[in-house]
Amino acid sequence: MSYVKNLLTIQKRTNVDENENGTALHRAVQMGNAVMAKSLLDNRSVWVDEEDGHGKTALHYSMEQNSIELVEVLIAGGANVDCVDFQGTSACHLACKEGKIDAVRVSLAL
């Protein structure tokens, strides 16, 4: 649980840092930690569709990683699969473009 607390302190940054680096959920996803991501969502510590400084949500990063477990956690936590980044790219479109088909299949099945 101390990992979750450490991630939550990431959110206590200036707005500039927060916009660029994202939330504790972004960090958990970037580390590939589905347990931490689920804990953050279960505790309602973060908003699942919060964007980072590039307009990407945690779902964008989980799809880029082709992490089926993280995609499942985020969608179960209410992630909007239609959110787009600043380039107008949805998480599914990004995953397809990068050949991460497993993550796309999971997101479409849920």
mmCIF file of N, CA and C in Angstrom:
data_model
loop_
_atom_site.group_PDB
_atom_site.id
_atom_site.type_symbol
_atom_site.label_atom_id
_atom_site.label_comp_id
_atom_site.label_asym_id
_atom_site.label_seq_id
_atom_site.Cartn_x
_atom_site.Cartn_y
_atom_site.Cartn_z
ATOM 1 N N MET A 1 0.821 -1.192 0.000
ATOM 2 C CA MET A 1 0.000 0.000 0.000
ATOM 3 C C MET A 1 0.865 1.256 0.000
ATOM 4 N N SER A 2 2.110 1.147 0.483
ATOM 5 C CA SER A 2 2.974 2.328 0.491
ATOM 6 C C SER A 2 3.281 2.792 -0.928
ATOM 7 N N TYR A 3 3.263 1.857 -1.901
ATOM 8 C CA TYR A 3 3.479 2.248 -3.296
ATOM 9 C C TYR A 3 2.366 3.164 -3.776
ATOM 10 N N VAL A 4 1.135 2.856 -3.364
ATOM 11 C CA VAL A 4 0.000 3.683 -3.751
ATOM 12 C C VAL A 4 0.156 5.073 -3.156
ATOM 13 N N LYS A 5 0.540 5.143 -1.893
ATOM 14 C CA LYS A 5 0.741 6.449 -1.260
ATOM 15 C C LYS A 5 1.833 7.233 -1.968
ATOM 16 N N ASN A 6 2.899 6.542 -2.357
ATOM 17 C CA ASN A 6 3.972 7.217 -3.090
ATOM 18 C C ASN A 6 3.472 7.749 -4.423
ATOM 19 N N LEU A 7 2.658 6.974 -5.101
ATOM 20 C CA LEU A 7 2.121 7.438 -6.377
ATOM 21 C C LEU A 7 1.189 8.623 -6.191
ATOM 22 N N LEU A 8 0.428 8.605 -5.113
ATOM 23 C CA LEU A 8 -0.488 9.717 -4.875
ATOM 24 C C LEU A 8 0.258 11.014 -4.602
ATOM 25 N N THR A 9 1.452 10.932 -4.045
ATOM 26 C CA THR A 9 2.226 12.152 -3.823
ATOM 27 C C THR A 9 2.679 12.763 -5.137
ATOM 28 N N ILE A 10 2.724 11.971 -6.188
ATOM 29 C CA ILE A 10 3.070 12.503 -7.508
ATOM 30 C C ILE A 10 2.060 13.561 -7.923
ATOM 31 N N GLN A 11 0.812 13.401 -7.495
ATOM 32 C CA GLN A 11 -0.224 14.345 -7.875
ATOM 33 C C GLN A 11 -0.057 15.690 -7.183
ATOM 34 N N LYS A 12 0.751 15.768 -6.159
ATOM 35 C CA LYS A 12 0.951 17.016 -5.434
ATOM 36 C C LYS A 12 2.112 17.788 -6.046
ATOM 37 N N ARG A 13 1.969 18.113 -7.303
ATOM 38 C CA ARG A 13 2.993 18.839 -8.042
ATOM 39 C C ARG A 13 2.386 20.124 -8.567
ATOM 40 N N THR A 14 3.213 20.913 -9.204
ATOM 41 C CA THR A 14 2.688 22.107 -9.847
ATOM 42 C C THR A 14 1.859 21.696 -11.048
ATOM 43 N N ASN A 15 1.023 22.590 -11.510
ATOM 44 C CA ASN A 15 0.184 22.283 -12.668
ATOM 45 C C ASN A 15 1.013 21.974 -13.905
ATOM 46 N N VAL A 16 2.142 22.632 -14.064
ATOM 47 C CA VAL A 16 2.987 22.380 -15.233
ATOM 48 C C VAL A 16 3.475 20.944 -15.215
ATOM 49 N N ASP A 17 4.006 20.499 -14.081
ATOM 50 C CA ASP A 17 4.480 19.120 -13.978
ATOM 51 C C ASP A 17 3.333 18.136 -14.162
ATOM 52 N N GLU A 18 2.206 18.444 -13.538
ATOM 53 C CA GLU A 18 1.065 17.548 -13.591
ATOM 54 C C GLU A 18 0.581 17.381 -15.022
ATOM 55 N N ASN A 19 0.517 18.479 -15.755
ATOM 56 C CA ASN A 19 0.051 18.402 -17.135
ATOM 57 C C ASN A 19 0.992 17.576 -17.994
ATOM 58 N N GLU A 20 2.269 17.703 -17.782
ATOM 59 C CA GLU A 20 3.239 16.998 -18.616
ATOM 60 C C GLU A 20 3.303 15.510 -18.284
ATOM 61 N N ASN A 21 3.361 15.178 -17.010
ATOM 62 C CA ASN A 21 3.643 13.805 -16.591
ATOM 63 C C ASN A 21 2.418 12.957 -16.302
ATOM 64 N N GLY A 22 1.277 13.561 -16.144
ATOM 65 C CA GLY A 22 0.075 12.795 -15.852
ATOM 66 C C GLY A 22 -0.105 12.530 -14.367
ATOM 67 N N THR A 23 -1.012 11.641 -14.073
ATOM 68 C CA THR A 23 -1.402 11.348 -12.700
ATOM 69 C C THR A 23 -0.697 10.104 -12.170
ATOM 70 N N ALA A 24 -1.015 9.779 -10.940
ATOM 71 C CA ALA A 24 -0.497 8.542 -10.347
ATOM 72 C C ALA A 24 -0.952 7.328 -11.158
ATOM 73 N N LEU A 25 -2.142 7.413 -11.731
ATOM 74 C CA LEU A 25 -2.634 6.317 -12.565
ATOM 75 C C LEU A 25 -1.780 6.174 -13.825
ATOM 76 N N HIS A 26 -1.421 7.294 -14.435
ATOM 77 C CA HIS A 26 -0.522 7.239 -15.594
ATOM 78 C C HIS A 26 0.781 6.533 -15.213
ATOM 79 N N ARG A 27 1.318 6.891 -14.061
ATOM 80 C CA ARG A 27 2.583 6.289 -13.615
ATOM 81 C C ARG A 27 2.436 4.788 -13.381
ATOM 82 N N ALA A 28 1.356 4.400 -12.716
ATOM 83 C CA ALA A 28 1.136 2.974 -12.456
ATOM 84 C C ALA A 28 1.054 2.200 -13.771
ATOM 85 N N VAL A 29 0.345 2.758 -14.735
ATOM 86 C CA VAL A 29 0.210 2.103 -16.039
ATOM 87 C C VAL A 29 1.556 2.062 -16.753
ATOM 88 N N GLN A 30 2.286 3.161 -16.719
ATOM 89 C CA GLN A 30 3.591 3.192 -17.380
ATOM 90 C C GLN A 30 4.561 2.193 -16.764
ATOM 91 N N MET A 31 4.375 1.895 -15.473
ATOM 92 C CA MET A 31 5.200 0.884 -14.810
ATOM 93 C C MET A 31 4.663 -0.526 -15.056
ATOM 94 N N GLY A 32 3.492 -0.619 -15.686
ATOM 95 C CA GLY A 32 2.901 -1.924 -15.961
ATOM 96 C C GLY A 32 2.295 -2.581 -14.742
ATOM 97 N N ASN A 33 1.908 -1.780 -13.746
ATOM 98 C CA ASN A 33 1.425 -2.317 -12.482
ATOM 99 C C ASN A 33 -0.102 -2.273 -12.413
ATOM 100 N N ALA A 34 -0.737 -3.365 -12.800
ATOM 101 C CA ALA A 34 -2.194 -3.444 -12.815
ATOM 102 C C ALA A 34 -2.787 -3.429 -11.410
ATOM 103 N N VAL A 35 -2.095 -4.017 -10.450
ATOM 104 C CA VAL A 35 -2.586 -4.039 -9.066
ATOM 105 C C VAL A 35 -2.666 -2.615 -8.519
ATOM 106 N N MET A 36 -1.635 -1.836 -8.761
ATOM 107 C CA MET A 36 -1.614 -0.455 -8.304
ATOM 108 C C MET A 36 -2.683 0.371 -9.016
ATOM 109 N N ALA A 37 -2.827 0.167 -10.317
ATOM 110 C CA ALA A 37 -3.839 0.895 -11.082
ATOM 111 C C ALA A 37 -5.234 0.580 -10.543
ATOM 112 N N LYS A 38 -5.500 -0.687 -10.286
ATOM 113 C CA LYS A 38 -6.805 -1.086 -9.747
ATOM 114 C C LYS A 38 -7.041 -0.480 -8.375
ATOM 115 N N SER A 39 -6.014 -0.465 -7.543
ATOM 116 C CA SER A 39 -6.135 0.118 -6.209
ATOM 117 C C SER A 39 -6.462 1.610 -6.288
ATOM 118 N N LEU A 40 -5.792 2.322 -7.167
ATOM 119 C CA LEU A 40 -6.067 3.752 -7.345
ATOM 120 C C LEU A 40 -7.504 3.979 -7.800
ATOM 121 N N LEU A 41 -7.968 3.160 -8.719
ATOM 122 C CA LEU A 41 -9.338 3.299 -9.216
ATOM 123 C C LEU A 41 -10.360 2.889 -8.163
ATOM 124 N N ASP A 42 -10.094 1.805 -7.448
ATOM 125 C CA ASP A 42 -11.015 1.347 -6.405
ATOM 126 C C ASP A 42 -11.160 2.371 -5.289
ATOM 127 N N ASN A 43 -10.070 3.065 -4.970
ATOM 128 C CA ASN A 43 -10.095 4.079 -3.914
ATOM 129 C C ASN A 43 -10.577 5.431 -4.416
ATOM 130 N N ARG A 44 -10.863 5.502 -5.710
ATOM 131 C CA ARG A 44 -11.308 6.748 -6.345
ATOM 132 C C ARG A 44 -10.340 7.893 -6.089
ATOM 133 N N SER A 45 -9.061 7.545 -6.125
ATOM 134 C CA SER A 45 -7.998 8.518 -5.890
ATOM 135 C C SER A 45 -7.691 9.338 -7.131
ATOM 136 N N VAL A 46 -8.077 8.829 -8.275
ATOM 137 C CA VAL A 46 -7.790 9.490 -9.551
ATOM 138 C C VAL A 46 -9.000 9.355 -10.470
ATOM 139 N N TRP A 47 -9.038 10.212 -11.471
ATOM 140 C CA TRP A 47 -10.067 10.118 -12.503
ATOM 141 C C TRP A 47 -9.498 9.291 -13.640
ATOM 142 N N VAL A 48 -10.167 8.246 -14.030
ATOM 143 C CA VAL A 48 -9.645 7.279 -14.999
ATOM 144 C C VAL A 48 -9.343 7.911 -16.359
ATOM 145 N N ASP A 49 -10.066 8.947 -16.748
ATOM 146 C CA ASP A 49 -9.873 9.561 -18.060
ATOM 147 C C ASP A 49 -9.082 10.868 -18.013
ATOM 148 N N GLU A 50 -8.368 11.098 -16.934
ATOM 149 C CA GLU A 50 -7.519 12.296 -16.837
ATOM 150 C C GLU A 50 -6.443 12.236 -17.918
ATOM 151 N N GLU A 51 -6.188 13.373 -18.551
ATOM 152 C CA GLU A 51 -5.180 13.445 -19.613
ATOM 153 C C GLU A 51 -3.859 13.967 -19.070
ATOM 154 N N ASP A 52 -2.777 13.542 -19.697
ATOM 155 C CA ASP A 52 -1.466 14.097 -19.356
ATOM 156 C C ASP A 52 -1.176 15.283 -20.283
ATOM 157 N N GLY A 53 0.037 15.739 -20.309
ATOM 158 C CA GLY A 53 0.418 16.894 -21.115
ATOM 159 C C GLY A 53 0.360 16.662 -22.610
ATOM 160 N N HIS A 54 0.122 15.428 -23.025
ATOM 161 C CA HIS A 54 0.004 15.089 -24.442
ATOM 162 C C HIS A 54 -1.436 14.738 -24.813
ATOM 163 N N GLY A 55 -2.325 14.885 -23.831
ATOM 164 C CA GLY A 55 -3.729 14.550 -24.062
ATOM 165 C C GLY A 55 -4.023 13.067 -23.964
ATOM 166 N N LYS A 56 -3.046 12.297 -23.504
ATOM 167 C CA LYS A 56 -3.226 10.845 -23.414
ATOM 168 C C LYS A 56 -3.779 10.455 -22.046
ATOM 169 N N THR A 57 -4.684 9.498 -22.070
ATOM 170 C CA THR A 57 -5.196 8.926 -20.829
ATOM 171 C C THR A 57 -4.362 7.689 -20.490
ATOM 172 N N ALA A 58 -4.614 7.144 -19.323
ATOM 173 C CA ALA A 58 -3.917 5.913 -18.932
ATOM 174 C C ALA A 58 -4.224 4.789 -19.917
ATOM 175 N N LEU A 59 -5.428 4.810 -20.484
ATOM 176 C CA LEU A 59 -5.793 3.777 -21.455
ATOM 177 C C LEU A 59 -4.908 3.850 -22.699
ATOM 178 N N HIS A 60 -4.557 5.056 -23.127
ATOM 179 C CA HIS A 60 -3.636 5.191 -24.266
ATOM 180 C C HIS A 60 -2.333 4.435 -23.982
ATOM 181 N N TYR A 61 -1.788 4.644 -22.792
ATOM 182 C CA TYR A 61 -0.509 4.010 -22.450
ATOM 183 C C TYR A 61 -0.640 2.497 -22.296
ATOM 184 N N SER A 62 -1.759 2.048 -21.733
ATOM 185 C CA SER A 62 -1.935 0.598 -21.584
ATOM 186 C C SER A 62 -2.067 -0.075 -22.948
ATOM 187 N N MET A 63 -2.707 0.598 -23.887
ATOM 188 C CA MET A 63 -2.837 0.053 -25.244
ATOM 189 C C MET A 63 -1.490 0.060 -25.958
ATOM 190 N N GLU A 64 -0.705 1.108 -25.766
ATOM 191 C CA GLU A 64 0.634 1.164 -26.363
ATOM 192 C C GLU A 64 1.498 0.004 -25.880
ATOM 193 N N GLN A 65 1.310 -0.370 -24.615
ATOM 194 C CA GLN A 65 2.084 -1.465 -24.029
ATOM 195 C C GLN A 65 1.509 -2.833 -24.388
ATOM 196 N N ASN A 66 0.322 -2.827 -24.991
ATOM 197 C CA ASN A 66 -0.367 -4.075 -25.325
ATOM 198 C C ASN A 66 -0.638 -4.901 -24.068
ATOM 199 N N SER A 67 -0.931 -4.192 -22.968
ATOM 200 C CA SER A 67 -1.159 -4.842 -21.681
ATOM 201 C C SER A 67 -2.637 -5.175 -21.509
ATOM 202 N N ILE A 68 -2.968 -6.404 -21.769
ATOM 203 C CA ILE A 68 -4.354 -6.852 -21.668
ATOM 204 C C ILE A 68 -4.889 -6.645 -20.256
ATOM 205 N N GLU A 69 -4.085 -6.978 -19.266
ATOM 206 C CA GLU A 69 -4.520 -6.843 -17.871
ATOM 207 C C GLU A 69 -4.837 -5.391 -17.530
ATOM 208 N N LEU A 70 -3.976 -4.464 -17.931
ATOM 209 C CA LEU A 70 -4.225 -3.051 -17.650
ATOM 210 C C LEU A 70 -5.432 -2.527 -18.423
ATOM 211 N N VAL A 71 -5.580 -2.930 -19.660
ATOM 212 C CA VAL A 71 -6.749 -2.516 -20.444
ATOM 213 C C VAL A 71 -8.023 -2.974 -19.744
ATOM 214 N N GLU A 72 -8.048 -4.210 -19.276
ATOM 215 C CA GLU A 72 -9.221 -4.733 -18.569
ATOM 216 C C GLU A 72 -9.501 -3.946 -17.294
ATOM 217 N N VAL A 73 -8.453 -3.649 -16.525
ATOM 218 C CA VAL A 73 -8.610 -2.895 -15.274
ATOM 219 C C VAL A 73 -9.174 -1.506 -15.559
ATOM 220 N N LEU A 74 -8.621 -0.832 -16.548
ATOM 221 C CA LEU A 74 -9.044 0.536 -16.849
ATOM 222 C C LEU A 74 -10.468 0.588 -17.391
ATOM 223 N N ILE A 75 -10.812 -0.318 -18.277
ATOM 224 C CA ILE A 75 -12.171 -0.321 -18.821
ATOM 225 C C ILE A 75 -13.173 -0.695 -17.734
ATOM 226 N N ALA A 76 -12.824 -1.650 -16.885
ATOM 227 C CA ALA A 76 -13.695 -2.002 -15.755
ATOM 228 C C ALA A 76 -13.842 -0.814 -14.806
ATOM 229 N N GLY A 77 -12.813 0.028 -14.743
ATOM 230 C CA GLY A 77 -12.847 1.225 -13.906
ATOM 231 C C GLY A 77 -13.540 2.405 -14.553
ATOM 232 N N GLY A 78 -14.086 2.194 -15.750
ATOM 233 C CA GLY A 78 -14.875 3.235 -16.400
ATOM 234 C C GLY A 78 -14.171 4.030 -17.479
ATOM 235 N N ALA A 79 -13.002 3.588 -17.924
ATOM 236 C CA ALA A 79 -12.270 4.324 -18.962
ATOM 237 C C ALA A 79 -13.100 4.430 -20.237
ATOM 238 N N ASN A 80 -13.055 5.600 -20.834
ATOM 239 C CA ASN A 80 -13.758 5.866 -22.083
ATOM 240 C C ASN A 80 -12.849 5.482 -23.248
ATOM 241 N N VAL A 81 -13.218 4.464 -23.997
ATOM 242 C CA VAL A 81 -12.374 4.002 -25.106
ATOM 243 C C VAL A 81 -12.369 4.984 -26.267
ATOM 244 N N ASP A 82 -13.264 5.963 -26.243
ATOM 245 C CA ASP A 82 -13.346 6.937 -27.329
ATOM 246 C C ASP A 82 -12.580 8.226 -27.062
ATOM 247 N N CYS A 83 -11.922 8.347 -25.905
ATOM 248 C CA CYS A 83 -11.125 9.546 -25.620
ATOM 249 C C CYS A 83 -10.000 9.660 -26.642
ATOM 250 N N VAL A 84 -9.741 10.881 -27.094
ATOM 251 C CA VAL A 84 -8.656 11.105 -28.051
ATOM 252 C C VAL A 84 -7.597 12.007 -27.438
ATOM 253 N N ASP A 85 -6.359 11.844 -27.901
ATOM 254 C CA ASP A 85 -5.266 12.697 -27.442
ATOM 255 C C ASP A 85 -5.265 13.993 -28.249
ATOM 256 N N PHE A 86 -4.240 14.821 -28.065
ATOM 257 C CA PHE A 86 -4.180 16.109 -28.751
ATOM 258 C C PHE A 86 -4.015 15.969 -30.261
ATOM 259 N N GLN A 87 -3.650 14.784 -30.714
ATOM 260 C CA GLN A 87 -3.518 14.518 -32.151
ATOM 261 C C GLN A 87 -4.823 13.965 -32.739
ATOM 262 N N GLY A 88 -5.831 13.787 -31.881
ATOM 263 C CA GLY A 88 -7.108 13.236 -32.331
ATOM 264 C C GLY A 88 -7.111 11.722 -32.430
ATOM 265 N N THR A 89 -6.177 11.082 -31.734
ATOM 266 C CA THR A 89 -6.024 9.632 -31.813
ATOM 267 C C THR A 89 -6.595 8.957 -30.570
ATOM 268 N N SER A 90 -7.498 8.013 -30.784
ATOM 269 C CA SER A 90 -8.033 7.254 -29.648
ATOM 270 C C SER A 90 -7.028 6.179 -29.250
ATOM 271 N N ALA A 91 -7.228 5.609 -28.081
ATOM 272 C CA ALA A 91 -6.331 4.552 -27.607
ATOM 273 C C ALA A 91 -6.364 3.349 -28.552
ATOM 274 N N CYS A 92 -7.549 2.993 -29.038
ATOM 275 C CA CYS A 92 -7.662 1.855 -29.967
ATOM 276 C C CYS A 92 -6.959 2.152 -31.288
ATOM 277 N N HIS A 93 -7.129 3.362 -31.784
ATOM 278 C CA HIS A 93 -6.477 3.736 -33.042
ATOM 279 C C HIS A 93 -4.962 3.693 -32.884
ATOM 280 N N LEU A 94 -4.482 4.199 -31.756
ATOM 281 C CA LEU A 94 -3.046 4.188 -31.482
ATOM 282 C C LEU A 94 -2.519 2.752 -31.439
ATOM 283 N N ALA A 95 -3.246 1.884 -30.759
ATOM 284 C CA ALA A 95 -2.823 0.486 -30.649
ATOM 285 C C ALA A 95 -2.822 -0.200 -32.015
ATOM 286 N N CYS A 96 -3.836 0.054 -32.814
ATOM 287 C CA CYS A 96 -3.885 -0.536 -34.165
ATOM 288 C C CYS A 96 -2.715 -0.052 -35.001
ATOM 289 N N LYS A 97 -2.447 1.240 -34.919
ATOM 290 C CA LYS A 97 -1.358 1.835 -35.693
ATOM 291 C C LYS A 97 -0.014 1.211 -35.339
ATOM 292 N N GLU A 98 0.136 0.829 -34.061
ATOM 293 C CA GLU A 98 1.395 0.254 -33.595
ATOM 294 C C GLU A 98 1.384 -1.280 -33.588
ATOM 295 N N GLY A 99 0.309 -1.868 -34.106
ATOM 296 C CA GLY A 99 0.241 -3.324 -34.207
ATOM 297 C C GLY A 99 -0.042 -4.036 -32.900
ATOM 298 N N LYS A 100 -0.618 -3.350 -31.938
ATOM 299 C CA LYS A 100 -0.932 -3.937 -30.626
ATOM 300 C C LYS A 100 -2.356 -4.500 -30.655
ATOM 301 N N ILE A 101 -2.547 -5.509 -31.439
ATOM 302 C CA ILE A 101 -3.875 -6.039 -31.736
ATOM 303 C C ILE A 101 -4.536 -6.720 -30.536
ATOM 304 N N ASP A 102 -3.768 -7.369 -29.672
ATOM 305 C CA ASP A 102 -4.356 -8.057 -28.511
ATOM 306 C C ASP A 102 -5.115 -7.081 -27.622
ATOM 307 N N ALA A 103 -4.530 -5.933 -27.369
ATOM 308 C CA ALA A 103 -5.182 -4.931 -26.525
ATOM 309 C C ALA A 103 -6.458 -4.421 -27.180
ATOM 310 N N VAL A 104 -6.430 -4.252 -28.487
ATOM 311 C CA VAL A 104 -7.622 -3.794 -29.208
ATOM 312 C C VAL A 104 -8.726 -4.839 -29.101
ATOM 313 N N ARG A 105 -8.380 -6.096 -29.286
ATOM 314 C CA ARG A 105 -9.383 -7.174 -29.184
ATOM 315 C C ARG A 105 -10.047 -7.171 -27.808
ATOM 316 N N VAL A 106 -9.243 -7.016 -26.777
ATOM 317 C CA VAL A 106 -9.782 -7.005 -25.413
ATOM 318 C C VAL A 106 -10.708 -5.812 -25.220
ATOM 319 N N SER A 107 -10.295 -4.644 -25.684
ATOM 320 C CA SER A 107 -11.117 -3.447 -25.489
ATOM 321 C C SER A 107 -12.436 -3.541 -26.247
ATOM 322 N N LEU A 108 -12.435 -4.175 -27.389
ATOM 323 C CA LEU A 108 -13.669 -4.325 -28.165
ATOM 324 C C LEU A 108 -14.585 -5.392 -27.576
ATOM 325 N N ALA A 109 -14.004 -6.369 -26.898
ATOM 326 C CA ALA A 109 -14.794 -7.455 -26.307
ATOM 327 C C ALA A 109 -15.488 -7.032 -25.018
ATOM 328 N N LEU A 110 -14.943 -6.008 -24.348
ATOM 329 C CA LEU A 110 -15.509 -5.606 -23.049
ATOM 330 C C LEU A 110 -16.679 -4.668 -23.199
#
